[in-house]
Coordinates of C-alpha atoms and ligand atoms in Angstrom, one line a residue:
M1 CA -119.2 -110.5 89.0
A2 CA -119.7 -113.4 86.0
S3 CA -117.6 -112.3 83.0
A4 CA -120.3 -111.6 80.7
S5 CA -120.2 -114.8 77.9
P6 CA -121.1 -114.2 74.1
I7 CA -124.4 -116.2 75.1
I8 CA -127.6 -114.2 74.5
G9 CA -130.6 -115.8 73.5
F10 CA -132.9 -117.9 76.8
D11 CA -132.2 -121.0 75.6
E12 CA -128.8 -121.3 74.3
F13 CA -128.2 -119.5 78.8
A14 CA -130.6 -122.6 80.1
A15 CA -128.6 -124.9 77.8
Y16 CA -125.2 -122.7 78.8
L17 CA -126.0 -123.5 82.7
N18 CA -127.3 -127.1 82.8
K19 CA -123.8 -128.0 81.5
I20 CA -121.7 -126.1 83.9
F21 CA -123.5 -127.2 86.9
K22 CA -124.2 -130.7 85.4
I23 CA -122.0 -133.5 87.7
T24 CA -122.3 -136.8 85.3
L25 CA -121.4 -140.5 86.8
S26 CA -118.1 -140.5 85.4
D27 CA -117.2 -136.8 87.1
I28 CA -118.2 -138.9 90.0
K29 CA -115.8 -140.8 89.4
I30 CA -113.2 -139.5 89.1
L31 CA -113.8 -137.1 92.4
I32 CA -113.9 -140.3 94.5
R33 CA -110.1 -140.6 92.7
E34 CA -109.1 -137.8 93.3
F35 CA -110.4 -138.1 97.0
H36 CA -108.8 -141.6 97.8
T37 CA -105.9 -139.7 96.4
E38 CA -106.0 -136.5 98.6
M39 CA -107.1 -138.6 101.5
Q40 CA -103.4 -140.7 100.8
K41 CA -101.4 -137.9 100.8
G42 CA -103.0 -135.9 104.3
L43 CA -102.7 -139.3 106.3
T44 CA -98.8 -140.1 105.4
G45 CA -98.4 -136.1 106.1
Y46 CA -97.7 -134.4 102.4
E47 CA -99.6 -131.1 101.5
S48 CA -103.5 -132.4 100.7
S49 CA -106.8 -130.1 100.3
L50 CA -108.1 -133.3 102.9
K51 CA -106.2 -132.4 105.9
M52 CA -107.1 -135.9 107.4
I53 CA -107.0 -134.3 111.2
P54 CA -106.1 -137.3 113.9
S55 CA -108.9 -137.2 116.5
Y56 CA -107.4 -139.4 118.8
V57 CA -110.9 -140.7 119.9
D58 CA -112.1 -144.5 118.6
R59 CA -115.9 -144.8 118.4
P60 CA -118.0 -145.4 121.5
N61 CA -118.6 -149.4 122.6
G62 CA -121.5 -148.0 124.2
K63 CA -120.9 -148.7 127.6
E64 CA -119.6 -145.5 128.5
K65 CA -122.3 -143.7 131.9
G66 CA -122.7 -140.9 133.6
Q67 CA -123.5 -137.1 133.4
Y68 CA -121.5 -135.1 130.5
I69 CA -121.6 -131.8 130.0
A70 CA -120.3 -130.3 126.1
L71 CA -120.8 -126.9 124.4
D72 CA -121.1 -126.7 121.0
L73 CA -119.7 -123.7 118.9
G74 CA -119.6 -123.5 115.2
G75 CA -122.1 -122.5 113.2
T76 CA -125.3 -120.0 113.6
N77 CA -126.2 -120.9 117.4
F78 CA -124.2 -120.8 120.5
R79 CA -125.3 -124.2 123.4
V80 CA -124.0 -125.7 126.2
L81 CA -125.5 -129.1 127.1
S82 CA -125.3 -131.9 129.8
V83 CA -125.8 -134.8 128.6
E84 CA -126.6 -138.3 129.8
L85 CA -125.9 -141.7 129.0
D86 CA -127.0 -144.8 130.9
G87 CA -124.2 -147.3 129.7
R88 CA -126.6 -149.2 127.2
G89 CA -126.3 -147.0 124.1
N90 CA -128.8 -144.1 124.9
A91 CA -127.7 -140.7 125.5
S92 CA -130.4 -138.2 126.4
V93 CA -129.7 -134.2 126.8
T94 CA -130.9 -132.7 130.3
A95 CA -130.3 -129.5 129.7
V96 CA -129.8 -127.0 126.9
S97 CA -129.2 -123.2 126.1
K98 CA -128.8 -121.4 122.9
F99 CA -127.4 -118.1 122.8
A100 CA -127.3 -116.4 119.8
I101 CA -123.3 -114.9 118.8
D102 CA -123.6 -111.6 118.6
I103 CA -121.2 -110.8 114.9
A104 CA -119.1 -107.9 117.3
D105 CA -118.4 -111.6 119.1
M106 CA -117.7 -113.4 116.6
Q107 CA -115.5 -111.2 114.8
G108 CA -113.9 -109.3 117.1
T109 CA -110.8 -110.7 119.8
A110 CA -110.2 -113.8 121.3
E111 CA -111.0 -112.4 124.4
Q112 CA -114.5 -110.9 123.5
L113 CA -115.5 -114.3 121.9
F114 CA -114.1 -116.9 124.9
G115 CA -115.2 -114.3 127.4
F116 CA -118.8 -114.3 125.6
I117 CA -118.3 -118.3 126.1
A118 CA -117.1 -119.2 129.6
N119 CA -120.2 -116.3 130.7
C120 CA -122.9 -118.8 129.1
I121 CA -121.6 -121.4 130.7
H122 CA -121.7 -119.3 134.6
Q123 CA -125.7 -118.8 133.1
F124 CA -126.6 -122.3 132.5
I125 CA -124.2 -123.3 135.5
E126 CA -126.6 -120.8 137.4
E127 CA -129.8 -121.5 135.5
N128 CA -129.5 -125.5 136.6
Q129 CA -128.7 -125.2 139.1
L130 CA -125.0 -127.4 138.8
D131 CA -124.0 -128.7 142.0
K132 CA -120.1 -126.6 142.1
R133 CA -118.9 -129.1 144.2
I134 CA -118.7 -131.7 141.7
Q135 CA -116.0 -132.0 138.8
Y136 CA -117.8 -132.1 135.2
D137 CA -115.8 -133.1 132.5
L138 CA -117.2 -131.4 129.6
A139 CA -116.3 -131.6 125.9
F140 CA -115.7 -128.4 123.5
T141 CA -117.2 -129.0 120.6
F142 CA -115.1 -126.9 118.3
S143 CA -116.0 -127.6 114.7
F144 CA -113.2 -125.3 112.8
P145 CA -110.5 -127.3 111.4
V146 CA -108.1 -128.0 114.0
D147 CA -105.2 -129.2 114.4
Q148 CA -105.5 -131.4 117.3
T149 CA -102.5 -132.9 119.3
N150 CA -104.0 -134.9 121.8
I151 CA -107.5 -135.5 123.1
A152 CA -108.0 -131.4 124.8
A153 CA -105.3 -130.0 123.0
G154 CA -105.6 -128.8 119.8
K155 CA -104.9 -124.9 117.5
L156 CA -107.0 -123.7 115.3
L157 CA -105.7 -123.2 111.8
V158 CA -108.3 -121.5 109.9
W159 CA -111.4 -119.8 110.4
T160 CA -114.3 -120.8 108.4
K161 CA -118.1 -119.6 108.4
G162 CA -117.6 -116.5 108.7
F163 CA -115.9 -116.1 111.9
T164 CA -112.8 -114.4 111.9
A165 CA -112.3 -113.0 115.9
K166 CA -108.4 -112.3 116.0
G167 CA -105.9 -114.4 118.4
V168 CA -107.5 -117.6 117.5
E169 CA -105.5 -119.0 114.7
G170 CA -103.1 -121.1 115.1
E171 CA -104.0 -121.0 119.0
D172 CA -105.2 -123.9 121.5
V173 CA -108.7 -123.3 121.6
I174 CA -108.7 -124.8 125.4
V175 CA -106.1 -122.5 126.9
L176 CA -108.1 -119.7 125.5
L177 CA -110.9 -121.8 127.1
N178 CA -109.6 -122.3 130.2
E179 CA -108.2 -119.4 130.3
A180 CA -111.8 -118.3 130.1
L181 CA -113.4 -120.2 132.6
K182 CA -110.3 -119.2 135.0
K183 CA -111.3 -115.9 134.7
K184 CA -114.7 -115.9 135.0
D185 CA -113.9 -117.9 138.5
I186 CA -115.9 -121.8 137.1
H187 CA -114.0 -124.0 138.2
C188 CA -116.7 -127.0 138.3
I189 CA -115.8 -127.6 134.6
R190 CA -112.2 -130.2 134.1
V191 CA -112.2 -129.7 129.8
A192 CA -111.5 -133.4 129.3
A193 CA -111.9 -133.1 125.5
L194 CA -111.6 -131.2 122.4
A195 CA -114.2 -132.4 119.7
N196 CA -115.9 -131.4 116.4
D197 CA -119.4 -131.2 115.3
T198 CA -118.3 -134.3 112.4
V199 CA -116.3 -136.3 115.5
G200 CA -119.4 -136.4 117.6
T201 CA -122.1 -137.3 114.9
L202 CA -120.2 -140.0 114.2
V203 CA -119.9 -141.3 117.8
A204 CA -123.3 -140.5 119.2
R205 CA -124.5 -142.5 116.4
S206 CA -122.1 -145.2 117.1
Y207 CA -123.2 -145.5 120.8
K208 CA -126.4 -146.7 119.9
D209 CA -125.3 -148.9 116.3
P210 CA -121.6 -150.2 115.9
S211 CA -122.1 -150.4 111.6
C212 CA -122.3 -146.4 112.3
D213 CA -119.3 -145.6 110.4
L214 CA -118.8 -142.2 108.2
G215 CA -120.6 -139.0 110.0
V216 CA -121.3 -136.3 108.1
I217 CA -122.3 -133.0 108.0
L218 CA -124.4 -130.7 105.7
G219 CA -125.4 -127.7 107.5
T220 CA -124.0 -124.1 107.9
G221 CA -120.7 -125.9 106.6
T222 CA -119.9 -129.7 105.2
N223 CA -117.3 -132.1 106.5
A224 CA -117.3 -136.0 107.5
C225 CA -115.0 -138.5 110.0
Y226 CA -114.4 -142.7 110.0
P227 CA -112.7 -144.6 111.5
E228 CA -109.1 -145.5 110.9
K229 CA -106.6 -148.1 110.9
L230 CA -103.4 -146.9 113.2
V231 CA -101.2 -148.7 110.7
N232 CA -102.4 -146.8 107.2
I233 CA -102.1 -143.1 109.9
Q234 CA -98.6 -142.6 108.4
K235 CA -97.7 -139.2 110.2
W236 CA -99.1 -140.4 113.5
R237 CA -98.0 -144.3 114.8
G238 CA -100.4 -145.2 118.0
L239 CA -99.2 -147.4 120.3
D240 CA -101.5 -150.4 119.1
P241 CA -101.9 -151.4 115.3
K242 CA -105.0 -153.1 115.6
G243 CA -106.8 -149.9 116.6
H244 CA -108.8 -147.6 115.0
M245 CA -109.0 -143.6 115.5
I246 CA -111.4 -141.6 113.8
I247 CA -109.9 -139.3 111.6
N248 CA -111.9 -135.8 110.5
M249 CA -111.3 -135.5 107.0
E250 CA -111.8 -131.4 106.9
W251 CA -113.5 -132.6 103.8
G252 CA -114.5 -129.1 103.7
N253 CA -111.7 -127.8 101.4
F254 CA -111.2 -130.8 99.2
N255 CA -110.1 -128.6 95.2
K256 CA -109.8 -131.5 93.0
L257 CA -113.3 -130.4 91.0
R258 CA -114.7 -127.5 88.3
L259 CA -115.5 -124.5 89.1
T260 CA -118.1 -122.3 87.6
N261 CA -118.0 -118.3 87.3
Y262 CA -120.5 -117.8 89.6
D263 CA -118.7 -120.6 91.8
K264 CA -115.4 -118.0 91.2
D265 CA -117.0 -114.9 91.8
L266 CA -118.7 -116.1 95.1
D267 CA -115.2 -117.2 96.8
L268 CA -113.5 -113.9 95.4
A269 CA -116.4 -112.0 97.6
S270 CA -115.8 -114.5 101.0
P271 CA -114.1 -113.7 103.7
N272 CA -111.2 -117.2 102.3
T273 CA -110.8 -116.9 99.2
G274 CA -109.6 -119.9 98.2
A275 CA -109.9 -121.9 100.8
Q276 CA -112.7 -124.9 101.1
F277 CA -114.3 -125.2 97.7
L278 CA -115.9 -128.1 98.2
E279 CA -117.9 -126.4 101.1
K280 CA -118.6 -123.4 99.3
M281 CA -120.8 -125.9 95.9
V282 CA -122.4 -127.7 98.8
S283 CA -123.4 -126.5 102.1
G284 CA -126.2 -123.8 103.4
M285 CA -124.4 -121.5 104.3
Y286 CA -122.9 -121.1 99.8
L287 CA -126.0 -122.3 98.2
G288 CA -127.9 -119.3 98.0
E289 CA -125.7 -117.2 97.6
I290 CA -124.7 -119.6 94.9
T291 CA -128.1 -119.0 93.4
R292 CA -128.3 -115.7 93.5
L293 CA -125.4 -115.2 91.9
V294 CA -126.9 -117.0 88.9
V295 CA -130.5 -115.2 89.4
Q296 CA -128.6 -111.8 89.2
D297 CA -126.5 -112.8 86.2
M298 CA -130.2 -113.8 84.7
I299 CA -131.4 -110.0 85.6
H300 CA -128.4 -108.4 83.5
R301 CA -128.7 -110.3 81.0
G302 CA -132.4 -109.5 80.7
L303 CA -133.8 -113.4 81.4
I304 CA -136.0 -113.2 84.4
F305 CA -137.8 -110.6 86.0
L306 CA -138.9 -108.0 83.1
G307 CA -141.6 -107.5 85.0
S308 CA -140.1 -104.8 87.5
K309 CA -136.6 -102.9 88.0
C310 CA -135.5 -105.4 89.9
T311 CA -132.5 -104.7 92.7
A312 CA -133.3 -107.2 94.8
F313 CA -130.5 -109.3 94.3
E314 CA -127.8 -107.1 94.1
K315 CA -126.4 -107.7 97.4
K316 CA -124.3 -110.5 98.7
G317 CA -126.3 -112.5 101.1
S318 CA -129.5 -111.2 100.2
L319 CA -130.9 -115.2 98.9
L320 CA -130.7 -117.3 101.3
T321 CA -130.6 -121.5 101.1
E322 CA -133.3 -122.0 103.0
N323 CA -135.4 -119.5 100.4
M324 CA -134.3 -122.3 98.2
S325 CA -135.9 -124.6 99.6
L326 CA -139.1 -122.7 99.9
V327 CA -138.2 -122.8 96.5
A328 CA -138.4 -126.0 95.8
E329 CA -141.0 -127.0 98.1
D330 CA -143.4 -124.7 96.2
N331 CA -145.4 -126.8 93.0
S332 CA -147.9 -124.8 93.2
A333 CA -149.9 -124.4 89.9
N334 CA -150.1 -120.7 89.9
L335 CA -147.3 -118.5 91.7
G336 CA -147.7 -119.6 95.8
E337 CA -145.1 -119.2 97.9
V338 CA -142.8 -118.0 95.6
E339 CA -144.4 -115.2 94.6
F340 CA -145.1 -114.1 97.8
F341 CA -141.3 -114.3 98.4
L342 CA -140.2 -112.4 96.1
K343 CA -142.8 -109.8 96.3
S344 CA -141.3 -109.6 100.1
K345 CA -138.1 -108.3 97.5
G346 CA -140.1 -106.0 95.6
I347 CA -140.2 -108.2 93.0
T348 CA -144.0 -107.9 91.6
N349 CA -145.3 -109.0 87.9
I350 CA -144.0 -112.3 88.6
T351 CA -145.1 -114.6 85.7
A352 CA -144.9 -118.6 85.9
H353 CA -142.2 -118.5 83.6
D354 CA -140.1 -116.8 86.1
K355 CA -140.9 -119.2 88.6
N356 CA -140.6 -122.1 86.9
I357 CA -136.6 -120.6 85.5
L358 CA -135.6 -119.9 89.7
K359 CA -137.1 -123.0 90.4
H360 CA -134.7 -124.7 87.9
V361 CA -131.6 -122.6 88.8
C362 CA -132.2 -123.7 92.9
D363 CA -132.9 -127.4 91.5
L364 CA -128.9 -127.1 89.5
V365 CA -126.9 -125.8 91.9
S366 CA -129.1 -128.1 95.1
T367 CA -128.9 -130.6 92.8
R368 CA -124.8 -130.3 92.4
A369 CA -124.9 -129.9 95.2
A370 CA -126.5 -133.4 96.5
K371 CA -124.2 -135.5 94.4
I372 CA -120.9 -134.0 95.1
S373 CA -121.6 -135.2 98.8
G374 CA -123.0 -138.6 97.5
G375 CA -120.2 -138.5 95.4
S376 CA -117.8 -137.8 98.7
I377 CA -120.0 -140.7 100.9
A378 CA -119.1 -143.5 98.2
A379 CA -115.3 -142.1 98.1
V380 CA -114.7 -142.4 101.6
L381 CA -117.1 -146.3 102.0
S382 CA -115.0 -147.6 99.0
W383 CA -112.0 -146.0 100.7
M384 CA -113.2 -147.8 103.9
D385 CA -114.6 -150.9 102.5
P386 CA -113.8 -151.4 98.3
E387 CA -116.0 -154.1 97.4
L388 CA -118.6 -152.1 99.7
K389 CA -119.0 -155.9 101.4
N390 CA -120.2 -155.0 104.7
K391 CA -123.0 -153.5 106.0
H392 CA -122.4 -149.2 106.3
T393 CA -124.5 -146.7 108.1
V394 CA -123.8 -143.3 107.8
G395 CA -124.7 -140.8 110.0
I396 CA -125.8 -137.0 108.5
D397 CA -126.5 -134.0 110.8
G398 CA -127.2 -130.4 109.3
S399 CA -130.5 -128.6 108.9
L400 CA -129.7 -128.5 104.6
F401 CA -129.8 -132.7 104.9
E402 CA -132.7 -132.8 106.7
K403 CA -134.7 -130.0 105.6
Y404 CA -134.1 -129.2 101.6
P405 CA -136.7 -131.5 99.9
G406 CA -134.4 -134.2 97.6
F407 CA -131.4 -133.5 99.6
A408 CA -131.4 -136.9 101.1
R409 CA -132.7 -138.9 98.1
K410 CA -130.5 -137.5 95.2
I411 CA -127.0 -138.8 97.3
K412 CA -128.7 -141.6 98.0
A413 CA -129.1 -142.3 94.3
T414 CA -125.8 -141.4 93.3
C415 CA -124.2 -144.2 96.0
K416 CA -126.7 -146.4 93.6
D417 CA -125.5 -145.0 90.6
V418 CA -121.5 -145.4 92.2
F419 CA -122.0 -148.8 93.6
G420 CA -125.2 -150.6 91.6
E421 CA -127.3 -153.2 94.1
N422 CA -124.6 -153.3 96.4
A423 CA -125.5 -150.1 97.6
L424 CA -128.2 -152.3 99.7
N425 CA -125.5 -152.4 102.4
I426 CA -125.4 -148.4 102.7
E427 CA -127.9 -147.0 104.7
I428 CA -128.2 -143.3 105.2
V429 CA -129.9 -142.1 108.5
H430 CA -130.4 -138.4 109.7
A431 CA -127.9 -138.7 113.3
K432 CA -129.3 -136.2 115.2
D433 CA -127.5 -133.6 117.6
G434 CA -123.8 -134.9 117.5
S435 CA -122.2 -132.0 118.6
G436 CA -124.0 -132.2 121.5
K437 CA -125.1 -136.1 122.6
G438 CA -121.8 -137.2 120.4
A439 CA -119.6 -134.4 122.5
A440 CA -120.6 -135.6 125.8
I441 CA -120.0 -139.9 124.6
I442 CA -116.6 -138.3 124.1
A443 CA -116.2 -136.7 126.8
A444 CA -116.9 -139.7 128.7
V445 CA -114.4 -142.0 126.4
A446 CA -111.9 -139.1 126.8
A447 CA -112.5 -139.0 130.9
Q448 CA -112.1 -143.3 130.8
S449 CA -108.6 -142.9 128.5
E450 CA -107.1 -141.1 131.8
K451 CA -108.7 -143.3 133.8
Ligands
LIG1 P1 -124.8 -125.6 112.1 O1 -124.5 -126.1 111.1 O2 -124.7 -123.9 112.2 O3 -124.6 -126.7 112.9 P2 -127.6 -126.5 111.1 O4 -127.2 -127.6 110.7 O5 -129.2 -125.8 111.3 O6 -126.3 -125.7 111.6 O7 -127.8 -125.9 109.4 C1 -128.0 -124.6 109.1 C2 -127.5 -123.7 108.0 O8 -128.7 -124.5 107.4 C3 -128.1 -122.6 108.1 O9 -127.2 -121.7 107.4 C4 -128.8 -122.4 106.7 O10 -127.5 -122.4 105.7 C5 -129.4 -124.2 106.5 N1 -130.9 -124.7 106.0 C6 -131.8 -124.2 108.1 N2 -132.8 -124.4 107.6 C7 -132.6 -124.7 105.9 C8 -134.0 -125.2 105.2 N3 -135.0 -125.3 105.0 N4 -133.8 -125.4 104.2 C9 -132.3 -125.8 103.6 N5 -130.6 -125.4 104.8 C10 -131.4 -124.7 105.3
LIG2 MG1 -124.7 -128.3 113.6

């Protein structure tokens, strides 16, 4: 529960909310400075909220070719895909199967979770009649913080996004995957690479567009990656000092942001208290919950939904980010979709005033998220190119970016605030399916560098 503050009147409370959720340009400039400090520490190998994990791949050259299999674990669904690369910058998904992940598998044991994955792969092979005499190179997109030690090895550092399966943290997830494949007698798959959705997003876009040098996820969680000069990765010295390697920043864990009481309450009630502060202020898994905590507080203070005895928002998770999108989209003069949604929650006698307040709270929470996202993007771009002299394409994937009304526009506006006219050098694009196509390209890069 947010601790009761002495503010009582509606106007004062509204002003208080505006103040605590506001992000000014000066806040963004501080964020950028703090980001650079944390990036430097992470690259050097010092304690930092940004882990700056080497991915062991560079961007592709567009000539990679062949058929590859990709696994995508890291959010709401698990997917198995077959991807064809034509060697001319085009990647196409030739088959895909989607499987809902049972909460029992997400939160059970390693055997359960990886057994489930192997079963899905088995089903995919059968349904698509893959030729079992061939060895297919596979990339495993595992979108959690991993301490990667080479292209196809890495230990899970810590679960995020609601996963808690026992016996995985601290273990090499490729070993766990190979064990599960063996148990299930699947021999036509060779696990060539460990990837994540963020690196996949950058790789997928840069396969056809060499100016793409920042990959970002804004979905269930949030993260980003970019190609770093090997000489700057002090904690890992590569062979070719002129080369680059993609760095998985794990920026969801950035912890130099000013928290409201609502953020602190959300964090305390989460399974990963004390971690992923940026993610908890920015990503789809959490925006609905922050909004719910604010609305719940306002209900308790008698500032909203006075017409009905309202218990709908008492329960954690009862307001989703998707619901906020719906509220944001509803510009009807009457009560529209919002009334429909609230009625489904048992809230009746809604006034136009209630609707406006709800809309305003959604706007405060989502605008803060978009500005923090934009500021973080500006931080990485200015790290690579302080004067922003070159063209940079930012590939972003995730339903929050794609579907939340105004989210993309606010990210661009934040970059404009930071860089002024030079922001014209930034192109922000929706880069779809990094965890599928991108992973396949990573498998191809990995297979090639092995040869
Ligand atoms: P994932 O991140 O799991 O790979 P997505 O990119 O599709 O998958 O993101 C899913 C998340 O995006 C959901 O958990 C939800 O929080 C958010 N989301 C889904 N639909 C919408 C929407 N219409 N508006 C805003 N956010 C949405
Ligand atoms: Mg995704």
